[in-house]
């Protein structure tokens, strides 16, 4: 049901419309001046894939010399382990296996005009493969703007091992995500901890890469399930059981407010924000497969959900229009408890971002002289306007609200 167990090398799912439907989708996206990535699985195939029987030499061995199985050995044998007995893992020490997979990667971009890949299970593929991968992409598509983002559930240092000018452009920032859930969804840590996590990400990854901050992912329970208090701790293993035991619904309007704050955060920091489908309307769900419910549209979307979508859309358009939010410097003005404020600047473009996570109105007063001396700022979320005089800003922010002030 998820497509991560490939059974054909070059086939396109016929129930989705086949090859022509994919071409039409790519063309439609490009006409809207957008980019489209595909999810590429290079670690393994399903045992029923013909290549398994046609080229068994391309795969590693499940049975080891000591009589044990090389199965789910995530840390002992990260580059050779099989995920499941029915998922033969490629042997990345074999040059023919590497060439086979590089041909696959080239094919989908060349044949359908894709703009890059989300790459699965990055840490379970040898780093030297990713060097060859990036080199081949440059050779095959010189001068073409592409984006390659990886998935690695690991600490920052482990994630950083696979990114850089000659490897991947970035990866999903799961260490930051974990603190984001604790701060915005569960309220168990304050903004001081979130600022520390963000600063650590900025320091470890650097600014030459394009990491991907996120509020949701297909391997994680939904943000709204945490916000509603339906789930145990982030690291607990029984989220899937919750989904089977009961049908989760959003029970508290306050959970939508929490999601809006999280959206403001990831859309005003560095990187390429990743919005998992349904998060833009606040869908809920426990662990896989409950977090992969069918998307809802039109009249199936409630008023509260539509307001989340409007919030997200406003932020996305603002981010695209203001370079300060994508490439600008970031200076933290305050990060403690329920209060968070930072200012971003790129050239003459300035943005002031504020968060009030408390249950009462809060006054924010700062000097932003290094970024702006005098001028008018407008909050894109509320429409409120303020005057900056001598670099001084004073703002009153309502409970559980965020603000993104840009030059008016």
mmCIF file of C-alpha atoms in Angstrom, residues 163-165 168-171 205-212 271-272:
data_model
loop_
_atom_site.group_PDB
_atom_site.id
_atom_site.type_symbol
_atom_site.label_atom_id
_atom_site.label_comp_id
_atom_site.label_asym_id
_atom_site.label_seq_id
_atom_site.Cartn_x
_atom_site.Cartn_y
_atom_site.Cartn_z
ATOM 1 C CA UNK A 163 25.222 15.895 2.915
ATOM 2 C CA UNK A 164 27.456 18.367 1.141
ATOM 3 C CA UNK A 165 28.414 19.708 -2.294
ATOM 4 C CA UNK A 168 23.024 15.099 -0.963
ATOM 5 C CA UNK A 169 21.684 18.665 -0.868
ATOM 6 C CA UNK A 170 20.075 18.047 2.506
ATOM 7 C CA UNK A 171 18.123 15.667 4.702
ATOM 8 C CA UNK A 205 24.775 21.308 9.087
ATOM 9 C CA UNK A 206 26.020 24.742 8.022
ATOM 10 C CA UNK A 207 24.410 27.040 5.469
ATOM 11 C CA UNK A 208 25.823 25.452 2.306
ATOM 12 C CA UNK A 209 23.189 22.688 2.446
ATOM 13 C CA UNK A 210 19.400 22.853 2.260
ATOM 14 C CA UNK A 211 17.993 20.833 5.123
ATOM 15 C CA UNK A 212 14.287 20.099 5.367
ATOM 16 C CA UNK A 271 15.829 25.078 4.619
ATOM 17 C CA UNK A 272 13.170 23.543 2.408
#
